[in-house]
mmCIF file of C-alpha atoms in Angstrom:
data_model
loop_
_atom_site.group_PDB
_atom_site.id
_atom_site.type_symbol
_atom_site.label_atom_id
_atom_site.label_comp_id
_atom_site.label_asym_id
_atom_site.label_seq_id
_atom_site.Cartn_x
_atom_site.Cartn_y
_atom_site.Cartn_z
ATOM 1 C CA MET A 1 0.115 -0.110 0.276
ATOM 2 C CA SER A 2 1.136 3.150 -0.847
ATOM 3 C CA SER A 3 1.898 5.659 1.782
ATOM 4 C CA SER A 4 -0.510 8.214 0.286
ATOM 5 C CA LEU A 5 -3.145 5.627 0.342
ATOM 6 C CA GLN A 6 -2.383 4.465 3.863
ATOM 7 C CA LYS A 7 -2.525 8.167 5.160
ATOM 8 C CA ASN A 8 -6.216 8.533 3.583
ATOM 9 C CA SER A 9 -7.057 5.328 5.397
ATOM 10 C CA THR A 10 -5.855 6.433 8.983
ATOM 11 C CA THR A 11 -7.556 9.637 8.619
ATOM 12 C CA ALA A 12 -10.600 8.109 7.638
ATOM 13 C CA ASP A 13 -9.953 5.801 10.795
ATOM 14 C CA ASP A 14 -9.213 8.480 13.114
ATOM 15 C CA ILE A 15 -12.242 10.343 11.683
ATOM 16 C CA ARG A 16 -14.724 7.387 12.764
ATOM 17 C CA SER A 17 -12.985 6.833 16.301
ATOM 18 C CA GLU A 18 -13.495 10.529 17.392
ATOM 19 C CA LYS A 19 -17.175 10.552 15.958
ATOM 20 C CA GLN A 20 -17.505 7.522 18.360
ATOM 21 C CA LYS A 21 -16.315 8.947 21.282
ATOM 22 C CA LEU A 22 -18.091 11.838 20.895
ATOM 23 C CA ARG A 23 -21.524 10.301 20.500
ATOM 24 C CA LYS A 24 -21.039 8.308 23.819
ATOM 25 C CA GLU A 25 -20.034 11.595 25.263
ATOM 26 C CA ILE A 26 -22.850 13.606 24.103
ATOM 27 C CA ARG A 27 -25.752 10.875 24.633
ATOM 28 C CA ALA A 28 -24.587 10.247 28.162
ATOM 29 C CA LYS A 29 -24.858 14.213 28.829
ATOM 30 C CA VAL A 30 -28.726 13.833 27.341
ATOM 31 C CA ARG A 31 -29.213 10.495 29.534
ATOM 32 C CA LEU A 32 -28.608 12.764 32.227
ATOM 33 C CA LEU A 33 -31.683 15.066 31.654
ATOM 34 C CA PRO A 34 -34.561 14.883 33.656
ATOM 35 C CA VAL A 35 -37.895 14.278 31.985
ATOM 36 C CA ASP A 36 -39.197 17.492 32.564
ATOM 37 C CA GLU A 37 -36.117 19.127 31.784
ATOM 38 C CA LEU A 38 -36.431 17.438 28.319
ATOM 39 C CA LYS A 39 -40.162 18.419 27.674
ATOM 40 C CA ARG A 40 -39.061 22.036 28.520
ATOM 41 C CA GLN A 41 -35.733 21.991 26.391
ATOM 42 C CA SER A 42 -38.090 20.593 23.479
ATOM 43 C CA GLU A 43 -41.031 23.300 24.001
ATOM 44 C CA MET A 44 -38.461 26.236 23.437
ATOM 45 C CA VAL A 45 -36.498 24.411 20.583
ATOM 46 C CA TRP A 46 -39.678 24.466 18.951
ATOM 47 C CA ASP A 47 -41.361 27.964 19.657
ATOM 48 C CA ASN A 48 -37.586 29.052 18.290
ATOM 49 C CA LEU A 49 -38.401 27.036 14.962
ATOM 50 C CA VAL A 50 -41.509 27.912 14.443
ATOM 51 C CA ARG A 51 -40.605 31.782 14.295
ATOM 52 C CA LEU A 52 -38.241 30.867 11.210
ATOM 53 C CA ASP A 53 -38.989 32.123 7.909
ATOM 54 C CA GLU A 54 -37.740 28.896 6.491
ATOM 55 C CA TYR A 55 -40.921 27.237 8.575
ATOM 56 C CA LYS A 56 -43.468 29.397 8.101
ATOM 57 C CA SER A 57 -42.962 29.606 4.094
ATOM 58 C CA ALA A 58 -42.691 25.831 4.022
ATOM 59 C CA LYS A 59 -45.802 24.085 2.606
ATOM 60 C CA THR A 60 -44.259 20.793 3.209
ATOM 61 C CA VAL A 61 -42.151 19.957 6.145
ATOM 62 C CA GLY A 62 -40.227 16.777 6.691
ATOM 63 C CA LEU A 63 -39.922 15.854 10.290
ATOM 64 C CA PHE A 64 -38.403 13.023 12.269
ATOM 65 C CA LEU A 65 -40.682 10.919 14.834
ATOM 66 C CA SER A 66 -38.964 11.021 18.427
ATOM 67 C CA MET A 67 -37.696 7.847 20.184
ATOM 68 C CA PRO A 68 -39.211 6.991 23.888
ATOM 69 C CA ALA A 69 -36.469 8.558 25.609
ATOM 70 C CA ASN A 70 -33.003 10.714 25.418
ATOM 71 C CA GLU A 71 -34.139 12.725 22.473
ATOM 72 C CA ILE A 72 -36.002 16.056 21.760
ATOM 73 C CA ASP A 73 -39.719 15.420 21.715
ATOM 74 C CA THR A 74 -41.157 15.720 18.555
ATOM 75 C CA ARG A 75 -44.707 15.246 19.266
ATOM 76 C CA GLY A 76 -46.169 18.577 20.054
ATOM 77 C CA ILE A 77 -44.040 20.055 16.676
ATOM 78 C CA LEU A 78 -46.058 17.589 14.537
ATOM 79 C CA LYS A 79 -49.410 18.227 15.910
ATOM 80 C CA LYS A 80 -48.832 22.306 15.699
ATOM 81 C CA SER A 81 -47.539 21.481 11.985
ATOM 82 C CA ILE A 82 -50.381 19.797 10.562
ATOM 83 C CA GLU A 83 -53.505 20.591 13.087
ATOM 84 C CA GLU A 84 -52.672 24.171 13.202
ATOM 85 C CA ASP A 85 -50.737 25.414 10.776
ATOM 86 C CA GLY A 86 -51.540 23.265 7.824
ATOM 87 C CA LYS A 87 -48.368 22.124 6.498
ATOM 88 C CA VAL A 88 -48.089 18.696 4.711
ATOM 89 C CA VAL A 89 -45.597 16.485 7.100
ATOM 90 C CA TYR A 90 -43.716 14.150 5.592
ATOM 91 C CA VAL A 91 -41.819 11.427 8.240
ATOM 92 C CA PRO A 92 -38.997 8.801 8.068
ATOM 93 C CA ARG A 93 -39.715 4.645 7.477
ATOM 94 C CA VAL A 94 -36.664 2.903 7.252
ATOM 95 C CA GLY A 95 -38.263 -0.344 7.101
ATOM 96 C CA LEU A 96 -36.996 -3.644 8.470
ATOM 97 C CA ASP A 97 -33.746 -3.824 6.928
ATOM 98 C CA PHE A 98 -31.653 -1.599 9.363
ATOM 99 C CA GLU A 99 -28.552 -2.430 8.142
ATOM 100 C CA HIS A 100 -29.590 -1.226 4.398
ATOM 101 C CA CYS A 101 -29.163 2.496 5.753
ATOM 102 C CA ASP A 102 -31.790 3.710 3.281
ATOM 103 C CA MET A 103 -34.672 5.958 4.734
ATOM 104 C CA GLU A 104 -37.915 7.048 2.674
ATOM 105 C CA MET A 105 -39.969 9.945 3.867
ATOM 106 C CA ILE A 106 -43.679 9.390 3.350
ATOM 107 C CA GLN A 107 -46.576 11.616 3.418
ATOM 108 C CA LEU A 108 -48.198 11.549 6.391
ATOM 109 C CA LYS A 109 -51.987 11.189 5.865
ATOM 110 C CA LEU A 110 -54.864 11.327 9.061
ATOM 111 C CA SER A 111 -57.943 9.748 8.771
ATOM 112 C CA GLU A 112 -58.880 9.239 4.819
ATOM 113 C CA GLY A 113 -56.922 5.788 4.022
ATOM 114 C CA SER A 114 -55.042 5.763 7.323
ATOM 115 C CA ARG A 115 -55.327 3.758 10.890
ATOM 116 C CA VAL A 116 -54.745 6.679 13.014
ATOM 117 C CA GLY A 117 -57.108 10.370 12.820
ATOM 118 C CA SER A 118 -55.000 12.419 14.760
ATOM 119 C CA THR A 119 -51.482 12.627 15.318
ATOM 120 C CA ASP A 120 -51.582 11.679 19.232
ATOM 121 C CA GLU A 121 -52.815 8.040 18.069
ATOM 122 C CA ILE A 122 -49.224 7.340 15.762
ATOM 123 C CA TRP A 123 -47.296 6.594 18.621
ATOM 124 C CA ASN A 124 -49.886 4.110 19.719
ATOM 125 C CA VAL A 125 -51.246 2.564 15.998
ATOM 126 C CA TRP A 126 -48.197 2.794 13.996
ATOM 127 C CA PRO A 127 -45.588 -0.372 14.085
ATOM 128 C CA LYS A 128 -42.373 0.665 15.708
ATOM 129 C CA ASN A 129 -38.571 0.027 14.878
ATOM 130 C CA LYS A 130 -35.934 -1.349 16.465
ATOM 131 C CA TRP A 131 -35.268 1.728 18.273
ATOM 132 C CA GLY A 132 -39.039 2.265 19.351
ATOM 133 C CA ILE A 133 -39.839 5.128 16.898
ATOM 134 C CA PRO A 134 -43.520 4.612 15.179
ATOM 135 C CA GLU A 135 -42.945 4.251 11.386
ATOM 136 C CA PRO A 136 -46.084 4.946 8.324
ATOM 137 C CA PRO A 137 -46.880 1.036 7.902
ATOM 138 C CA ILE A 138 -45.878 -0.658 4.442
ATOM 139 C CA CYS A 139 -48.667 0.120 2.231
ATOM 140 C CA THR A 140 -49.125 -0.847 -1.387
ATOM 141 C CA SER A 141 -47.587 2.261 -3.604
ATOM 142 C CA SER A 142 -50.866 4.065 -3.932
ATOM 143 C CA GLU A 143 -51.443 4.136 -0.447
ATOM 144 C CA SER A 144 -48.238 5.553 0.195
ATOM 145 C CA ILE A 145 -46.826 8.806 -1.428
ATOM 146 C CA VAL A 146 -42.853 8.569 -1.062
ATOM 147 C CA ALA A 147 -41.256 12.147 -1.170
ATOM 148 C CA LYS A 148 -39.393 12.803 -4.437
ATOM 149 C CA THR A 149 -37.024 15.963 -5.176
ATOM 150 C CA ASN A 150 -38.690 19.280 -4.602
ATOM 151 C CA ASP A 151 -41.520 17.625 -2.673
ATOM 152 C CA ILE A 152 -40.316 18.632 1.017
ATOM 153 C CA ASP A 153 -39.588 22.115 1.738
ATOM 154 C CA LEU A 154 -38.121 22.259 4.791
ATOM 155 C CA LEU A 155 -36.182 19.188 6.723
ATOM 156 C CA ILE A 156 -36.018 19.497 10.438
ATOM 157 C CA VAL A 157 -33.085 17.260 11.386
ATOM 158 C CA PRO A 158 -32.167 15.336 14.208
ATOM 159 C CA GLY A 159 -28.534 14.542 15.344
ATOM 160 C CA VAL A 160 -26.611 13.228 18.551
ATOM 161 C CA CYS A 161 -24.894 16.787 18.128
ATOM 162 C CA PHE A 162 -24.058 19.690 16.416
ATOM 163 C CA ASP A 163 -21.580 22.508 16.027
ATOM 164 C CA ALA A 164 -21.319 26.625 15.249
ATOM 165 C CA THR A 165 -20.144 25.643 11.627
ATOM 166 C CA GLY A 166 -23.273 23.615 11.227
ATOM 167 C CA ALA A 167 -21.770 20.300 11.388
ATOM 168 C CA ARG A 168 -23.820 17.380 12.109
ATOM 169 C CA LEU A 169 -22.711 13.977 14.124
ATOM 170 C CA GLY A 170 -25.427 11.684 13.348
ATOM 171 C CA GLN A 171 -26.355 8.365 15.113
ATOM 172 C CA GLY A 172 -23.535 6.505 12.544
ATOM 173 C CA LYS A 173 -25.635 4.981 10.055
ATOM 174 C CA GLY A 174 -25.674 7.623 7.459
ATOM 175 C CA TYR A 175 -29.757 7.559 6.806
ATOM 176 C CA TYR A 176 -29.961 11.443 6.648
ATOM 177 C CA ASP A 177 -27.012 11.929 4.792
ATOM 178 C CA ARG A 178 -27.963 9.565 2.043
ATOM 179 C CA PHE A 179 -31.632 10.580 2.014
ATOM 180 C CA ILE A 180 -30.357 14.243 1.839
ATOM 181 C CA ALA A 181 -28.502 13.450 -1.232
ATOM 182 C CA LYS A 182 -30.944 11.582 -3.032
ATOM 183 C CA ILE A 183 -33.706 14.434 -2.522
ATOM 184 C CA ARG A 184 -31.511 17.678 -2.969
ATOM 185 C CA SER A 185 -32.222 19.931 -5.460
ATOM 186 C CA ASN A 186 -30.672 22.538 -7.072
ATOM 187 C CA ASN A 187 -33.473 24.446 -8.718
ATOM 188 C CA ASP A 188 -33.488 28.094 -8.749
ATOM 189 C CA HIS A 189 -35.997 29.859 -6.329
ATOM 190 C CA ALA A 190 -38.325 33.023 -7.416
ATOM 191 C CA ASP A 191 -36.558 35.055 -4.740
ATOM 192 C CA ASN A 192 -33.190 33.999 -6.817
ATOM 193 C CA THR A 193 -31.651 32.872 -3.821
ATOM 194 C CA HIS A 194 -30.273 29.763 -5.621
ATOM 195 C CA ARG A 195 -30.816 27.611 -2.392
ATOM 196 C CA PRO A 196 -31.296 24.058 -2.748
ATOM 197 C CA THR A 197 -34.194 22.331 -1.407
ATOM 198 C CA PRO A 198 -35.254 20.987 1.234
ATOM 199 C CA ARG A 199 -33.568 23.778 3.603
ATOM 200 C CA LEU A 200 -32.045 22.053 6.241
ATOM 201 C CA VAL A 201 -32.763 23.320 9.765
ATOM 202 C CA ALA A 202 -31.390 21.060 13.100
ATOM 203 C CA ALA A 203 -33.315 20.758 16.077
ATOM 204 C CA CYS A 204 -31.309 19.854 18.999
ATOM 205 C CA LEU A 205 -31.387 20.015 23.371
ATOM 206 C CA SER A 206 -28.758 22.416 25.139
ATOM 207 C CA PRO A 207 -26.097 19.394 25.729
ATOM 208 C CA GLN A 208 -26.327 18.894 21.819
ATOM 209 C CA LEU A 209 -24.649 22.362 20.502
ATOM 210 C CA LEU A 210 -21.247 22.348 20.494
ATOM 211 C CA GLU A 211 -19.997 25.723 21.237
ATOM 212 C CA GLU A 212 -16.161 25.748 20.637
ATOM 213 C CA ARG A 213 -15.441 22.347 19.815
ATOM 214 C CA ARG A 214 -16.058 20.873 16.204
ATOM 215 C CA ILE A 215 -17.357 18.067 14.946
ATOM 216 C CA PRO A 216 -14.815 15.943 12.543
ATOM 217 C CA THR A 217 -16.749 15.474 9.362
ATOM 218 C CA SER A 218 -16.286 13.624 6.405
ATOM 219 C CA ARG A 219 -16.874 14.256 2.349
ATOM 220 C CA HIS A 220 -20.542 12.913 2.591
ATOM 221 C CA ASP A 221 -21.328 14.841 5.452
ATOM 222 C CA PHE A 222 -24.300 17.696 4.896
ATOM 223 C CA PRO A 223 -23.976 20.676 6.784
ATOM 224 C CA MET A 224 -27.272 22.522 8.488
ATOM 225 C CA GLU A 225 -28.209 25.716 7.345
ATOM 226 C CA LYS A 226 -29.812 26.747 11.039
ATOM 227 C CA ILE A 227 -29.817 24.940 14.320
ATOM 228 C CA CYS A 228 -32.312 25.464 16.649
ATOM 229 C CA SER A 229 -31.559 24.977 20.451
ATOM 230 C CA PRO A 230 -33.351 26.035 23.184
ATOM 231 C CA GLU A 231 -31.332 29.144 23.700
ATOM 232 C CA LYS A 232 -30.828 30.150 20.650
ATOM 233 C CA VAL A 233 -30.949 30.146 16.588
ATOM 234 C CA VAL A 234 -28.190 29.725 15.446
ATOM 235 C CA THR A 235 -27.094 30.529 11.164
ATOM 236 C CA ILE A 236 -24.711 29.420 9.315
ATOM 237 C CA GLU A 237 -22.850 31.687 7.124
ATOM 238 C CA PHE A 238 -21.160 29.496 3.687
#
């Protein structure tokens, strides 16, 4: 093996090792948050997010459904987005092949053609994946509307942590980076901003926003455009 190839291999291994150490550290900090504090921080994050122009102007939103514990709670923003703000919401479906690392976003339909009549019922009715997260049931193609390029205006992105440059550390499977690469469009917008869609806005709890430290990144990692924490909104300058 040439020295340049060996150097590249070592660098990739170093990045993976650093990421794993950081995941372990941040997960431990999030687990220390009492349930009431996690709920309070979640509500503050969503209060910040719904004030963003990216949210106000979005007709369609991609939103993750939260894990049973140790993650920002998305129940409130899911309910508000659909029932109060009239957004069309897409939610993730990984399916049974967790190692394939592929994710789709499925349009959430209530009542007609659905087993759920309100967002509150999702956590009780939908099947849950290995992380305990509810997912849209696998239906026929005519019953499931799968997001394609230009279908989602705003994608709200979860993660283990984020830094001030917009870097994101995910759970390690690459679901979101692969999905963004597959669906992102570079079409020009009417406001001449030439911004790709979907717009990428992260949502995180206080321990998940790194103020001074930097997350090690790889070529395939997508940076966020804004990060919503309980205390503030960080806008990334590109």
